[in-house]
GROMACS .gro file of C-alpha atoms in nm:
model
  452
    1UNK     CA    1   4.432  -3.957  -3.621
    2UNK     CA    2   4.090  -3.932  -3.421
    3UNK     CA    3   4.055  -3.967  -3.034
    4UNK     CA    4   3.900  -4.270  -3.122
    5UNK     CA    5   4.249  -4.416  -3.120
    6UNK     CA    6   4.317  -4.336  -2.724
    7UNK     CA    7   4.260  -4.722  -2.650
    8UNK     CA    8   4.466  -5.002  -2.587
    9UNK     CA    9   4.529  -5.274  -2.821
   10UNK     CA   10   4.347  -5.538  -2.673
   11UNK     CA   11   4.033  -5.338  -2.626
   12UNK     CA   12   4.108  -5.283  -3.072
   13UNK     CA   13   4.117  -5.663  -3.063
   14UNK     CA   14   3.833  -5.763  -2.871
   15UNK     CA   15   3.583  -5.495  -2.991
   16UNK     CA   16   3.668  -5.627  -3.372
   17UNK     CA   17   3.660  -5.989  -3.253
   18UNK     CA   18   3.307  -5.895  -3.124
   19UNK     CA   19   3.175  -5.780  -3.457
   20UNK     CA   20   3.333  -6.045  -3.616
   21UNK     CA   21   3.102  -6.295  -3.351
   22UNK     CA   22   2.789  -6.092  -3.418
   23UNK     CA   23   2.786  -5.971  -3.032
   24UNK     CA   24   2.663  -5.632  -3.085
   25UNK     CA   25   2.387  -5.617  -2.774
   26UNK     CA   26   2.380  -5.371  -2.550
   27UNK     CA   27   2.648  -5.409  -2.273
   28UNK     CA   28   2.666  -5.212  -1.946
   29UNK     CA   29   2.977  -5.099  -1.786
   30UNK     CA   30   3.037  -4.963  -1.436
   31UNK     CA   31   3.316  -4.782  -1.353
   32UNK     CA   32   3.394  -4.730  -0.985
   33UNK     CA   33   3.702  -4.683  -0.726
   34UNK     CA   34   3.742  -5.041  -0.611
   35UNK     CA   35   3.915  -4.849  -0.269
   36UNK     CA   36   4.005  -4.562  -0.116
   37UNK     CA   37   4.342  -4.458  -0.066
   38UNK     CA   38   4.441  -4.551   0.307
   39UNK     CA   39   4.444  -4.167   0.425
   40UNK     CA   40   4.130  -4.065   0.208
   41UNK     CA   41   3.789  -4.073   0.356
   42UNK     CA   42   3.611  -3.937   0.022
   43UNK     CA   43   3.596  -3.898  -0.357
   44UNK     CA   44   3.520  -3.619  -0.540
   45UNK     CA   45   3.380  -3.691  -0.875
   46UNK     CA   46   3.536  -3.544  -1.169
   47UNK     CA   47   3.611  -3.566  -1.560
   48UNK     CA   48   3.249  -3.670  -1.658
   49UNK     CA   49   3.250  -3.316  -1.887
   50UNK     CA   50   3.520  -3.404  -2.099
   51UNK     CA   51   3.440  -3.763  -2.130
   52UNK     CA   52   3.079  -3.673  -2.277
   53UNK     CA   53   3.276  -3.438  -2.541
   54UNK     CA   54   3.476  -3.715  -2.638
   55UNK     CA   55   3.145  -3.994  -2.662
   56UNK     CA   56   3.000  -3.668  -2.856
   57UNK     CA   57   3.246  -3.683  -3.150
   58UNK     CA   58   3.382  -4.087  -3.142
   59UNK     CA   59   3.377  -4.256  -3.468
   60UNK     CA   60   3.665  -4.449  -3.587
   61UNK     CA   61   3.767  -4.346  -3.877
   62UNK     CA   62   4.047  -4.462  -4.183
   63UNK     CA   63   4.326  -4.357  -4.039
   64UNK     CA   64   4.218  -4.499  -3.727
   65UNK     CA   65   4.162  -4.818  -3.924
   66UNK     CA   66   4.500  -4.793  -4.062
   67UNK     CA   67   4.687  -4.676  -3.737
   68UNK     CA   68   4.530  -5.024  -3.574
   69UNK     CA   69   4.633  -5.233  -3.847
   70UNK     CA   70   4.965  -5.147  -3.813
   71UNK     CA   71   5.000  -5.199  -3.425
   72UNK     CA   72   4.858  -5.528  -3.499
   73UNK     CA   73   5.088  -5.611  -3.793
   74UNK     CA   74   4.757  -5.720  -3.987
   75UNK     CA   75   4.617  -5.553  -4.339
   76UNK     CA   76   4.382  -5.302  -4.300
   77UNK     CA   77   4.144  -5.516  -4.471
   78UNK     CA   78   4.101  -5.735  -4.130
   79UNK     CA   79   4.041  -5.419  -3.911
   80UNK     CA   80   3.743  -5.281  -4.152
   81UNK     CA   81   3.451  -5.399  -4.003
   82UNK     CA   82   3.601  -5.113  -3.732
   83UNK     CA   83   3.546  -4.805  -3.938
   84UNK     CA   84   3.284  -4.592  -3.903
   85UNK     CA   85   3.186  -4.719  -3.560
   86UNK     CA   86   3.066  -4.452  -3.350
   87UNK     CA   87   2.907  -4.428  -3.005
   88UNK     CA   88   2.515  -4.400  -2.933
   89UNK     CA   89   2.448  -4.515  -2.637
   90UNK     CA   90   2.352  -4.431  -2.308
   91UNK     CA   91   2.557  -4.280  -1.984
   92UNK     CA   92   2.431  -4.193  -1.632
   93UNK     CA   93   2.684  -4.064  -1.420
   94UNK     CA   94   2.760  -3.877  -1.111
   95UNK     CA   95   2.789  -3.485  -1.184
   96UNK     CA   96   3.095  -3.309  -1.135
   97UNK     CA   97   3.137  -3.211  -0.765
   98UNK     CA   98   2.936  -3.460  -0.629
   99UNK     CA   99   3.125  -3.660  -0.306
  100UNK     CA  100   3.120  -4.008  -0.391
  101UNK     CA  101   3.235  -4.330  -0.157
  102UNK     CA  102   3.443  -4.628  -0.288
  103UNK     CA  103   3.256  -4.904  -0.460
  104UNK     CA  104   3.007  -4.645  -0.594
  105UNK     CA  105   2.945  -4.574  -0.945
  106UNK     CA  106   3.098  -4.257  -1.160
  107UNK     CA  107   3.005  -4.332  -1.442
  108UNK     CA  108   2.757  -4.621  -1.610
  109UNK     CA  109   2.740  -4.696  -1.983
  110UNK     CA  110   2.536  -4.883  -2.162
  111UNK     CA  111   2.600  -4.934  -2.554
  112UNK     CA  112   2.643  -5.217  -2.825
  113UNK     CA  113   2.894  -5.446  -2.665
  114UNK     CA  114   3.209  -5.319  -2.930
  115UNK     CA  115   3.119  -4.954  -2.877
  116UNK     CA  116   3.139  -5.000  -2.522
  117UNK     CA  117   3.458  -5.214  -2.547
  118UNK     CA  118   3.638  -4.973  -2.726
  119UNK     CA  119   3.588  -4.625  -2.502
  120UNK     CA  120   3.750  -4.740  -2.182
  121UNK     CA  121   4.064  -4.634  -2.186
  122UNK     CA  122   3.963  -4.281  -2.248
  123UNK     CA  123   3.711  -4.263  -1.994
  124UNK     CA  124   3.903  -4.460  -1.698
  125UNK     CA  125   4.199  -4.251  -1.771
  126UNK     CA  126   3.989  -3.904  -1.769
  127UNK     CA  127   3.748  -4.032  -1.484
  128UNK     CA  128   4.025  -4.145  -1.279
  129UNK     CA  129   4.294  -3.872  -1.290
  130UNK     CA  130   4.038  -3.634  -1.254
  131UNK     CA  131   3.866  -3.729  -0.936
  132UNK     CA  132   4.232  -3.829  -0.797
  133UNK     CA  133   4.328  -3.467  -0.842
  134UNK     CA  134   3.998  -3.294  -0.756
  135UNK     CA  135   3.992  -3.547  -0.400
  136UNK     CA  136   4.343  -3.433  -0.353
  137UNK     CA  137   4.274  -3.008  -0.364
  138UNK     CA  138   3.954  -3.057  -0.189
  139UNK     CA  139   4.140  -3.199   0.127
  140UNK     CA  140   4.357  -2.914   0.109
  141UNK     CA  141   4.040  -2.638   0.133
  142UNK     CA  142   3.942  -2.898   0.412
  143UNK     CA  143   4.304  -2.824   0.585
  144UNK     CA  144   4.287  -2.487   0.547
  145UNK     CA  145   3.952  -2.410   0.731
  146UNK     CA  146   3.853  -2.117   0.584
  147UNK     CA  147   4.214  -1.983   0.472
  148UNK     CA  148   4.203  -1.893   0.111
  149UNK     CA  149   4.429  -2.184  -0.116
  150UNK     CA  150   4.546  -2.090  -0.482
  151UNK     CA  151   4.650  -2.265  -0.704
  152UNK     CA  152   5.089  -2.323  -0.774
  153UNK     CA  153   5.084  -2.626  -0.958
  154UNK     CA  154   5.097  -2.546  -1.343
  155UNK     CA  155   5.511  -2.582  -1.408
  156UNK     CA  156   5.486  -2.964  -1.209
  157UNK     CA  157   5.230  -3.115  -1.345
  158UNK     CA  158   5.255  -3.440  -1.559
  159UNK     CA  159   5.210  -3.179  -1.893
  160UNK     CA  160   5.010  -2.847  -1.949
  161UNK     CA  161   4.729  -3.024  -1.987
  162UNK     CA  162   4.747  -3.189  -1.636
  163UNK     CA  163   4.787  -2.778  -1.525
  164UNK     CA  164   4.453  -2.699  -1.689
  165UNK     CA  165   4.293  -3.003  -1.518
  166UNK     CA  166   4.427  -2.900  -1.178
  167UNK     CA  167   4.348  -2.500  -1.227
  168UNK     CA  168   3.985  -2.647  -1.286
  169UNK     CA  169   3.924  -2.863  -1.033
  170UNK     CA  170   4.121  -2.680  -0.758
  171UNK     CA  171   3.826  -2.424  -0.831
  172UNK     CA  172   3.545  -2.664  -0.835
  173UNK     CA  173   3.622  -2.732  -0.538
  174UNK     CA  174   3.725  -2.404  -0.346
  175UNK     CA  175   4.029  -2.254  -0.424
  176UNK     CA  176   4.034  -1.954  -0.473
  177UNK     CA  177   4.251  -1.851  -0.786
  178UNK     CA  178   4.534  -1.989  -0.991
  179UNK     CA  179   4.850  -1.864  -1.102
  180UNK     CA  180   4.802  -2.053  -1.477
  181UNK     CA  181   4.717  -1.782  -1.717
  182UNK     CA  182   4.525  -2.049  -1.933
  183UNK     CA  183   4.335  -2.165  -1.699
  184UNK     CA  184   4.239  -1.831  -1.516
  185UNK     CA  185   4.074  -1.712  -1.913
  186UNK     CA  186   3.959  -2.076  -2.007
  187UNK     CA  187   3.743  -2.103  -1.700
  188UNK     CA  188   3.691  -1.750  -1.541
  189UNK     CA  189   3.842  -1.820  -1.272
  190UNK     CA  190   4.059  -1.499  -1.054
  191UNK     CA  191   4.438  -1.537  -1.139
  192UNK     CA  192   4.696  -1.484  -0.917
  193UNK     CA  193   5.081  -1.473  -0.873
  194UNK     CA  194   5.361  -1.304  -0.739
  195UNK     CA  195   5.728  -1.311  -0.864
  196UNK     CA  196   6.041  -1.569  -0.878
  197UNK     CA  197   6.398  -1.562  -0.702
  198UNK     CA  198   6.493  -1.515  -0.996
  199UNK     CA  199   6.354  -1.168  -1.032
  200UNK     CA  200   6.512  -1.045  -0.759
  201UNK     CA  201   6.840  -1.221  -0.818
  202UNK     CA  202   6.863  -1.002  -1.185
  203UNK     CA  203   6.832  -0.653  -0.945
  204UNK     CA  204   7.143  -0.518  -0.790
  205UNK     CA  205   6.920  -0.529  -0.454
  206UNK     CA  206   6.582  -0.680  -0.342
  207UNK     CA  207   6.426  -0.320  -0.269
  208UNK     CA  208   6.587  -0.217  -0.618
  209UNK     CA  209   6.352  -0.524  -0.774
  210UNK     CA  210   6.025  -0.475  -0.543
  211UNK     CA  211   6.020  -0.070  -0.625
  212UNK     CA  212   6.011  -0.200  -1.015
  213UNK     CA  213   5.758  -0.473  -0.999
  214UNK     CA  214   5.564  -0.215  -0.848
  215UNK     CA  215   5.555   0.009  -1.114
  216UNK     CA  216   5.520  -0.279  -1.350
  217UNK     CA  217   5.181  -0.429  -1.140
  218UNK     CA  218   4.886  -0.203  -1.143
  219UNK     CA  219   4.667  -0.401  -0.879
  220UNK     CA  220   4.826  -0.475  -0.529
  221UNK     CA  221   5.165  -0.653  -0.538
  222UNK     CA  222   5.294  -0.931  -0.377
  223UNK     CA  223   5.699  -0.956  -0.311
  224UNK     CA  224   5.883  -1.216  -0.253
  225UNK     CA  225   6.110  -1.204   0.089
  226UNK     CA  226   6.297  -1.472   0.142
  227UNK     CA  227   6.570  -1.453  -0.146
  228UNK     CA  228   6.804  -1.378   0.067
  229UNK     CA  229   6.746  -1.302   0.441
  230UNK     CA  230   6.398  -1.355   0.560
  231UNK     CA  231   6.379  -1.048   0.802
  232UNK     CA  232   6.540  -0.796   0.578
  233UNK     CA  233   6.318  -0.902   0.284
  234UNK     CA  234   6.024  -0.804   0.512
  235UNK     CA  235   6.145  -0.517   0.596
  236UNK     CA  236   6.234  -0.390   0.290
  237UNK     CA  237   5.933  -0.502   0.124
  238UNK     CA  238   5.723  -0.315   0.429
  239UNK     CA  239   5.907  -0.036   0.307
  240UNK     CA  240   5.859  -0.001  -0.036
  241UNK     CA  241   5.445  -0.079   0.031
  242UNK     CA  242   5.418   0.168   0.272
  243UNK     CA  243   5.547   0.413   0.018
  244UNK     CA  244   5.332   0.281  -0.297
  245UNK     CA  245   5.112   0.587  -0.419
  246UNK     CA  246   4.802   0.288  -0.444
  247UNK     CA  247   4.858   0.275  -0.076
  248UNK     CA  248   4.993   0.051   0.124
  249UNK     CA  249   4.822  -0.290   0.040
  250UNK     CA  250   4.927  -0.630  -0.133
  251UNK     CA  251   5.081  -0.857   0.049
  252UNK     CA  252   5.474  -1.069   0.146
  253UNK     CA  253   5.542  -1.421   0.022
  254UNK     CA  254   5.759  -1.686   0.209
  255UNK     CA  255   5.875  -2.008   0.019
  256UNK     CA  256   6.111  -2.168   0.254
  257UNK     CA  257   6.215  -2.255   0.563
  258UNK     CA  258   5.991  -2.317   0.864
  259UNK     CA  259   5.681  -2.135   0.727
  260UNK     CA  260   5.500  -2.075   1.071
  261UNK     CA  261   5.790  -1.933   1.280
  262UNK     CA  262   5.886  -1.723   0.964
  263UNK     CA  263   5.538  -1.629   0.940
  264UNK     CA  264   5.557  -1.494   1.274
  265UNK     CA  265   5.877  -1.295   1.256
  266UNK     CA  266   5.711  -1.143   0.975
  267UNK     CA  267   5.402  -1.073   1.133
  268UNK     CA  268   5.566  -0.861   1.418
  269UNK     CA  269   5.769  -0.642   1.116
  270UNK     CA  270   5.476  -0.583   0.955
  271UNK     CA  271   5.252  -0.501   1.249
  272UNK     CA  272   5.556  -0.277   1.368
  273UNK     CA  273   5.549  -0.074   1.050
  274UNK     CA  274   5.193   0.028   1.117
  275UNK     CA  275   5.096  -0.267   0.827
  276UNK     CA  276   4.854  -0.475   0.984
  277UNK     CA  277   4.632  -0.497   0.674
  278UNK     CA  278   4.920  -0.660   0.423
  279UNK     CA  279   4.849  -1.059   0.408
  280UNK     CA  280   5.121  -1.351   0.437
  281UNK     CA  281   5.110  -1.597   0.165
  282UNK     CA  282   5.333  -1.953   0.222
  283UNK     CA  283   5.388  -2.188  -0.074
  284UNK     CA  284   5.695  -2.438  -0.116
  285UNK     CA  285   5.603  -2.795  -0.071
  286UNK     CA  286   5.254  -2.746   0.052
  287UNK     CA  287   4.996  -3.003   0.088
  288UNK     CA  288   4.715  -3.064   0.316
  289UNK     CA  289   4.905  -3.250   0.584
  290UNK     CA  290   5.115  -2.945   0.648
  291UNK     CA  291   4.814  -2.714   0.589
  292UNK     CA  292   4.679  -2.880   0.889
  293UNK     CA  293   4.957  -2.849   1.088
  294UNK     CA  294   5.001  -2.460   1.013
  295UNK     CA  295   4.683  -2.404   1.073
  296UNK     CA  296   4.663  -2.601   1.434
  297UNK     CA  297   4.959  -2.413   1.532
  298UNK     CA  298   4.797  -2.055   1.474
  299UNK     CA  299   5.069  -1.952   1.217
  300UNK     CA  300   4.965  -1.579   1.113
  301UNK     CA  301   4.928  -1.712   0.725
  302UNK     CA  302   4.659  -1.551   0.544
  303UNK     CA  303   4.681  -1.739   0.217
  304UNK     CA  304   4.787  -2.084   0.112
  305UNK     CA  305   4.948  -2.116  -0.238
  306UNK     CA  306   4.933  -2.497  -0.288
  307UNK     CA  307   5.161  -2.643  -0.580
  308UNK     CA  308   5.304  -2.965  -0.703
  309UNK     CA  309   5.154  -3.223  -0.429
  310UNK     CA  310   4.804  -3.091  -0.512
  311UNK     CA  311   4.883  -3.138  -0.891
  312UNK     CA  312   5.024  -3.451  -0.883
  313UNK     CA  313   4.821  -3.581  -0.584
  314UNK     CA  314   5.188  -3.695  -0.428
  315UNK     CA  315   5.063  -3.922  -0.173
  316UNK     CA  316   4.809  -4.123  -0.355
  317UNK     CA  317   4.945  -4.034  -0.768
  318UNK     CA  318   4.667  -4.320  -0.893
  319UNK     CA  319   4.344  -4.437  -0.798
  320UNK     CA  320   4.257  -4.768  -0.838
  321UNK     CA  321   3.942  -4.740  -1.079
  322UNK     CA  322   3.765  -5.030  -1.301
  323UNK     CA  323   3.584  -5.087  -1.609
  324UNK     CA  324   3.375  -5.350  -1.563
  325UNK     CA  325   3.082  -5.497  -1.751
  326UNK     CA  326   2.756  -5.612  -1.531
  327UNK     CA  327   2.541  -5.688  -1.827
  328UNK     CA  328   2.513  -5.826  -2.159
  329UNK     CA  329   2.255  -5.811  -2.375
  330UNK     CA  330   1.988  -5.791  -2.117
  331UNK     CA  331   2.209  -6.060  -1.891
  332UNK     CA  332   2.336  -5.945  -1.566
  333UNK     CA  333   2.666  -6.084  -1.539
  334UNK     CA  334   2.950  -6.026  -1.227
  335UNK     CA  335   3.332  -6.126  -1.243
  336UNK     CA  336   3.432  -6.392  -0.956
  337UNK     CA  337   3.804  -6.348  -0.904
  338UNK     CA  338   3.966  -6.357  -0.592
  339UNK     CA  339   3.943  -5.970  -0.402
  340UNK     CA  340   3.810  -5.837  -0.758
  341UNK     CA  341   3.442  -5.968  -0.722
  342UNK     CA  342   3.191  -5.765  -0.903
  343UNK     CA  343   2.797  -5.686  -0.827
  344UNK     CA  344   2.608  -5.795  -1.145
  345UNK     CA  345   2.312  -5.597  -1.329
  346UNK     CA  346   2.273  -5.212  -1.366
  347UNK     CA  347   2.262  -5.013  -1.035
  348UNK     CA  348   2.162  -4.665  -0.862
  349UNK     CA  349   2.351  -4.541  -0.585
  350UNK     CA  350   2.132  -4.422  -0.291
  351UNK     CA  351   2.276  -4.078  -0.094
  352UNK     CA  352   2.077  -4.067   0.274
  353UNK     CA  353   2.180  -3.862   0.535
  354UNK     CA  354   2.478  -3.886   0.677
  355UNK     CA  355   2.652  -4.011   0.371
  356UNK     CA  356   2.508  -4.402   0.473
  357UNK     CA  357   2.497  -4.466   0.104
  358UNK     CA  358   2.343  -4.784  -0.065
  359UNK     CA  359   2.371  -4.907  -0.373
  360UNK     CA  360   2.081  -5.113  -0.516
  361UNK     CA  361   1.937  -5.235  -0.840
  362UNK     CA  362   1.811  -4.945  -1.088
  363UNK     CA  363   1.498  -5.012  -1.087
  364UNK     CA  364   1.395  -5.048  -0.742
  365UNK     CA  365   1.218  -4.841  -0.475
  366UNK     CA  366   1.496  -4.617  -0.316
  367UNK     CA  367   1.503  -4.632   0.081
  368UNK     CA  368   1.364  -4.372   0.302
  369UNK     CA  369   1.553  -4.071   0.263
  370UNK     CA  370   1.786  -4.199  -0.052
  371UNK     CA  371   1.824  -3.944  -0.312
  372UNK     CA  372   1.952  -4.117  -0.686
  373UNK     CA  373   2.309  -4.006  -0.755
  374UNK     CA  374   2.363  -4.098  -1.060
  375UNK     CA  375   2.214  -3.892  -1.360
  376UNK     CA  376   2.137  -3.983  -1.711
  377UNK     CA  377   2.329  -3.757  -1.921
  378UNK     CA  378   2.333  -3.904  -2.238
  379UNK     CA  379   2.080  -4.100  -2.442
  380UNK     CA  380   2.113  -4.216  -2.832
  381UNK     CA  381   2.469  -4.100  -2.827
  382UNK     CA  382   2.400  -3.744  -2.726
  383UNK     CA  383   2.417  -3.503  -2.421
  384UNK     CA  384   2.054  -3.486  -2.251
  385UNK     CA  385   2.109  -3.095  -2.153
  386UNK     CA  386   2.347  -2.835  -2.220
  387UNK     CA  387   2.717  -2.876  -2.078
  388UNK     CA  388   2.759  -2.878  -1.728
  389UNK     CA  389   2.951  -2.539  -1.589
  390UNK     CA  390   3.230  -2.537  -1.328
  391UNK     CA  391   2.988  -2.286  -1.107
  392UNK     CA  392   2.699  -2.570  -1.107
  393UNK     CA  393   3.008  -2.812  -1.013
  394UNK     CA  394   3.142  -2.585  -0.776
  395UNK     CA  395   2.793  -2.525  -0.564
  396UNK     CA  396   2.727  -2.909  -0.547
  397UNK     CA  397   3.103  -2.971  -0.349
  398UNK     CA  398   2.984  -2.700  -0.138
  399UNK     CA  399   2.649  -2.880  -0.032
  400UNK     CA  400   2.782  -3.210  -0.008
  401UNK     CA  401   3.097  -3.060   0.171
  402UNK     CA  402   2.822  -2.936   0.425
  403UNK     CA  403   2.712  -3.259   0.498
  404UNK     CA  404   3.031  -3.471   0.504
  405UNK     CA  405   3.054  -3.663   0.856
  406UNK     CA  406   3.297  -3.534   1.097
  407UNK     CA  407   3.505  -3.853   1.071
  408UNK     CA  408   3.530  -3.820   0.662
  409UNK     CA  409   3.669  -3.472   0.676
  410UNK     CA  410   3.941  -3.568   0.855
  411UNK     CA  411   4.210  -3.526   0.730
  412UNK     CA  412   4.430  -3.894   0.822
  413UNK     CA  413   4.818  -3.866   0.854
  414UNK     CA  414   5.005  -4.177   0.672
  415UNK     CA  415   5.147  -4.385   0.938
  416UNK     CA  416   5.553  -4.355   0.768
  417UNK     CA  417   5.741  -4.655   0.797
  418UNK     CA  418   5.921  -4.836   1.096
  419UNK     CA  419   6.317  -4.740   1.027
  420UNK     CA  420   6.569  -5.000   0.988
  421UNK     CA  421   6.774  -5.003   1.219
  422UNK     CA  422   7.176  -5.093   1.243
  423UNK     CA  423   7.113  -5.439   1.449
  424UNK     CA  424   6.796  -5.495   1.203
  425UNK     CA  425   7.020  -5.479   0.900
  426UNK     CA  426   7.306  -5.643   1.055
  427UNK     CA  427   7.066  -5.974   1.102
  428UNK     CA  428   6.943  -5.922   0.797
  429UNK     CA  429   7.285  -5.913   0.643
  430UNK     CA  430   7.327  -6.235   0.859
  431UNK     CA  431   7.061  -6.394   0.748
  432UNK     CA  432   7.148  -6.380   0.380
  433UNK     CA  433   7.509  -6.464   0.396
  434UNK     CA  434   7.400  -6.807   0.638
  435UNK     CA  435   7.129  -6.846   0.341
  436UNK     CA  436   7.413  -6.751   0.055
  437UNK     CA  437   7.673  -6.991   0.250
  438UNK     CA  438   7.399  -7.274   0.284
  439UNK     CA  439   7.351  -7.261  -0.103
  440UNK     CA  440   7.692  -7.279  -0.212
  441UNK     CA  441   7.762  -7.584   0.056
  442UNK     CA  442   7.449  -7.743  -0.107
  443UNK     CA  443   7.595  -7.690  -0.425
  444UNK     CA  444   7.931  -7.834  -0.358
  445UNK     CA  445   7.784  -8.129  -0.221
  446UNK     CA  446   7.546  -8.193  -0.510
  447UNK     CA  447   7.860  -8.128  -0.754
  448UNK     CA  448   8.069  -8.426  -0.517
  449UNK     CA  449   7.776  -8.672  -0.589
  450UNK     CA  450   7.780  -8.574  -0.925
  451UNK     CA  451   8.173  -8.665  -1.012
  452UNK     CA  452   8.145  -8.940  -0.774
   0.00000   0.00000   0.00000
C-alpha cells in the first residue's frame, strides 16, 4: 500500500466524484494557521521537505484502488477512474526556518482539482505537527538566552518517528545536540547523553557506577547525582573526575527536585573541589516557561536538556491549520462561514521590517520594503532545486530570529485557571439539586394531570 493512501475517506470520495463530474481544472489550496496559540507570538515553518518527497512519488496505485474500495464497501470497479493518478502540479511555500505569523501561508498548491483534493491529509498533518513542534523548541532556545538546550525527547514522543522529527527541528532551530542516536547520524547533528538511575541503581554504590562509566566513555562524561542524595552524588562524582587520567572535565546532571537551589549547592561542591570548569546540566520536566524562570533567577546551569514538553509541544499539542481552496479553475473563490471566512484568489505574503507582514494578491506590486515569502518549489510535479538542507534551514531561523520584535519573543505565561473553591462548589451543588428537585416536582405534577 502506497502513501497515496494517507487520506481520509471523504477526500477518496470527493476526488473520484470529481473525475466522475469532469472537474479536473486547476484548483489552488492555501494552507495556513487560522490562530496562534494564546501564549505563542510566532510560527516557525516546518515539514515542507518531507511533504515535497511525498508529492515527488504520489500515484495511486491498485492496491490503493483496492484498499479504497473496501473502506467504501463498493467494487473496485467504481474506484478505477482513481488509479494511476499522480501529482504534477505546482507548490510555493515558505522554506523551512522561516518565522511565519497566523493567517499567512505555508504552503500553496495549485493542481487539477482531484489531485489537489486528495493530498491534504498528508500535507496538513506533516505541515502542521511540524511547525507545532519546531515553534515549541524554538521558544525554548528563546528561554534559554544563550544557554546551550539538547535535545531529551526521543522515549516520549507520540512514536520514533515523532523523535526523529523533534531531533530535527530542535536543531533547525538551535539546539545544540540530541540524545537520539538516529537522529544524531540521519542529520549530522552532535549527540549527546549521559546515564539513567537505573545505572547506578545496578552498582553496589554510585562512585562504584561513575568510576565504570568512565572507563566505558572515551570523551568527557557526564554522571548522574541525584539517585540518591543530591550532595553526596556531587561529591562523589567531583571525586571520581578529579581523578580521571583525561583530566578532570565532563560535567554533573540533576533531574529532580528544585533545579536552581540544587544547582547551587552543587555549584559551591564543585567550585570547592578546585572544579570550576565541570558544567551543570538540568533536565526533568523542562520547558520554556521554567527555562525562563531558571534563567531570571541566575541558577548556575550551564546546559538545558529539554525532553517530553518540547516533543510533544505540551501546552499547545495541535495547531489549528486549514486546507482551503481559493480558486478553481481560474475562479477565485472564498468560504463564508461564521469565524472560518476565507480570502479568495492566490496570494504572496509580504515580510517588511519589523515583521508588519501583508498579505496581498500574487501578482501585485509588493509594498516598500516587502520581501516575497513564499517560494515556488515545485513546478510540473517536480522539485525546482535540489533538497533543502537542515544547515540552509537552520541559518534562515537565525536571521529571522534576529529580527523578531521584542514583544514576539516573549515568552507569555498561560494565565492557569481560577480554583474552585469550597463555597463555589457548595452553590453549585445547590444549584443543581434546586434544578434536580424543580424537575422531579414538574414531573410529578405533569404525571397528576396525566391520571387525572
Amino acid at each position: 500500500m502506497s502513501e497515496a493512501m494517507t487520506t481520509d475517506l471523504y477526500e477518496a470520495t470527493m476526488a473520484l466524484s470529481y473525475l466522475r463530474e469532469g472537474m479536473t481544472g486547476p484548483a489552488t489550496f492555501d494552507l495556513y494557521a487560522r490562530g496562534l496559540p494564546p501564549e505563542r507570538g510566532f510560527l516557525v515553518a516546518a515539514g515542507l521537505e518531507p511533504a515535497l518527497d511525498f508529492l515527488s512519488g504520489f500515484r495511486v496505485e491498485p492496491e490503493d484502488v483496492a484498499a479504497f474500495a473496501a473502506a467504501m464497501h463498493r467494487p473496485s470497479e467504481d474506484l478505477e477512474p482513481l488509479l494511476g493518478l499522480g501529482f504534477d502540479g505546482e507548490v510555493r511555500a515558505v522554506p523551512e526556518g522561516r518565522i511565519v505569523l497566523a493567517g499567512e501561508p505555508l504552503l500553496e498548491l495549485t493542481a487539477p482539482l482531484p489531485q489537489a483534493q486528495l493530498v491534504e491529509t498528508y500535507l496538513m498533518g506533516q505541515l502542521s505537527h511540524q511547525t507545532t513542534i519546531a515553534s515549541k523548541a524554538a521558544r525554548c532556545v528563546l528561554a534559554a538566552e544563550g544557554r546551550p538546550v539538547v535535545d531529551f525527547s526521543l522515549r516520549r514522543t507520540h512514536g520514533p518517528w515523532a523523535g526523529m522529527q523533534s531531533a530535527r527541528l530542535s536543531a533547525m532551530t538551535g539546539f545544540t545536540a540530541t540524545s537520539n542516536v538516529a537522529a544524531a547520524a540521519a542529520y549530522g547533528i552532535e549527540a549527546s547523553g549521559t546515564m539513567a538511575h537505573a545505572y547506578i541503581e545496578a552498582f553496589p554504590d554510585e562512585e562504584t557506577a561513575f568510576r565504570a562509566f568512565a572507563r566505558t566513555h572515551p570523551g568527557p562524561v557526564t554522571f548522574l547525582v541525584d539517585t540518591y542524595d543530591t550532595a553526596t552524588g556531587v561529591a562523589t562524582a567531583a571525586r571520581v573526575l578529579r581523578e580521571l587520567e583525561s583530566g578532570p572535565s565532563g560535567a554533573i546532571r540533576l533531574d529532580s527536585g528544585d533545579l536552581g537551589e540544587q544547582a547551587v549547592r552543587a555549584r559551591k561542591i564543585l567550585d570547592a573541589a578546585g572544579l570550576p570548569e565541570v558544567r551543570i546540566v538540568a533536565s526533568g520536566g523542562l520547558d520554556e516557561y521554567a527555562l525562563e524562570e531558571l534563567v531570571h533567577a541566575g541558577a548556575p546551569i550551564d546546559v538545558f536538556a529539554v525532553g517530553t514538553r518540547m516533543g510533544v509541544s505540551a501546552d499547545a499539542a495541535a495547531l489549528d491549520t486549514a486546507y482551503k481552496l481559493v480558486d478553481y479553475d481560474g475562479t477565485p473563490v472564498m468560504k463564508l462561514s461564521s469565524a472560518k471566512a476565507t480570502a479568495p484568489g492566490t496570494k504572496q505574503v509580504w515580510r517588511r521590517p519589523g515583521y508588519a507582514d501583508v498579505i496581498g494578491e500574487r501578482g501585485e506590486l509588493p509594498p516598500n520594503g516587502g520581501a516575497p515569502l513564499l517560494e515556488t518549489v515545485m513546478r510540473e510535479g517536480r522539485r525546482t532545486g535540489a533538497p533543502d538542507t537542515l544547515d540552509r534551514a537552520r541559518r534562515r531561523f537565525a536571521t529571522d530570529l534576529a529580527g523578531l520584535p521584542p514583544h514576539a519573543r516573549r515568552i507569555r505565561h498561560p494565565v492557569p485557571p481560577r480554583p474552585a473553591t469550597s463555597a463555589g462548589l457548595a452553590g453549585l451543588a445547590g444549584r443543581v439539586r434546586h434544578r434536580i428537585e424543580h424537575r422531579l416536582a414538574a414531573d410529578g405534577e405533569a404525571a397528576g394531570r396525566q391520571a387525572a
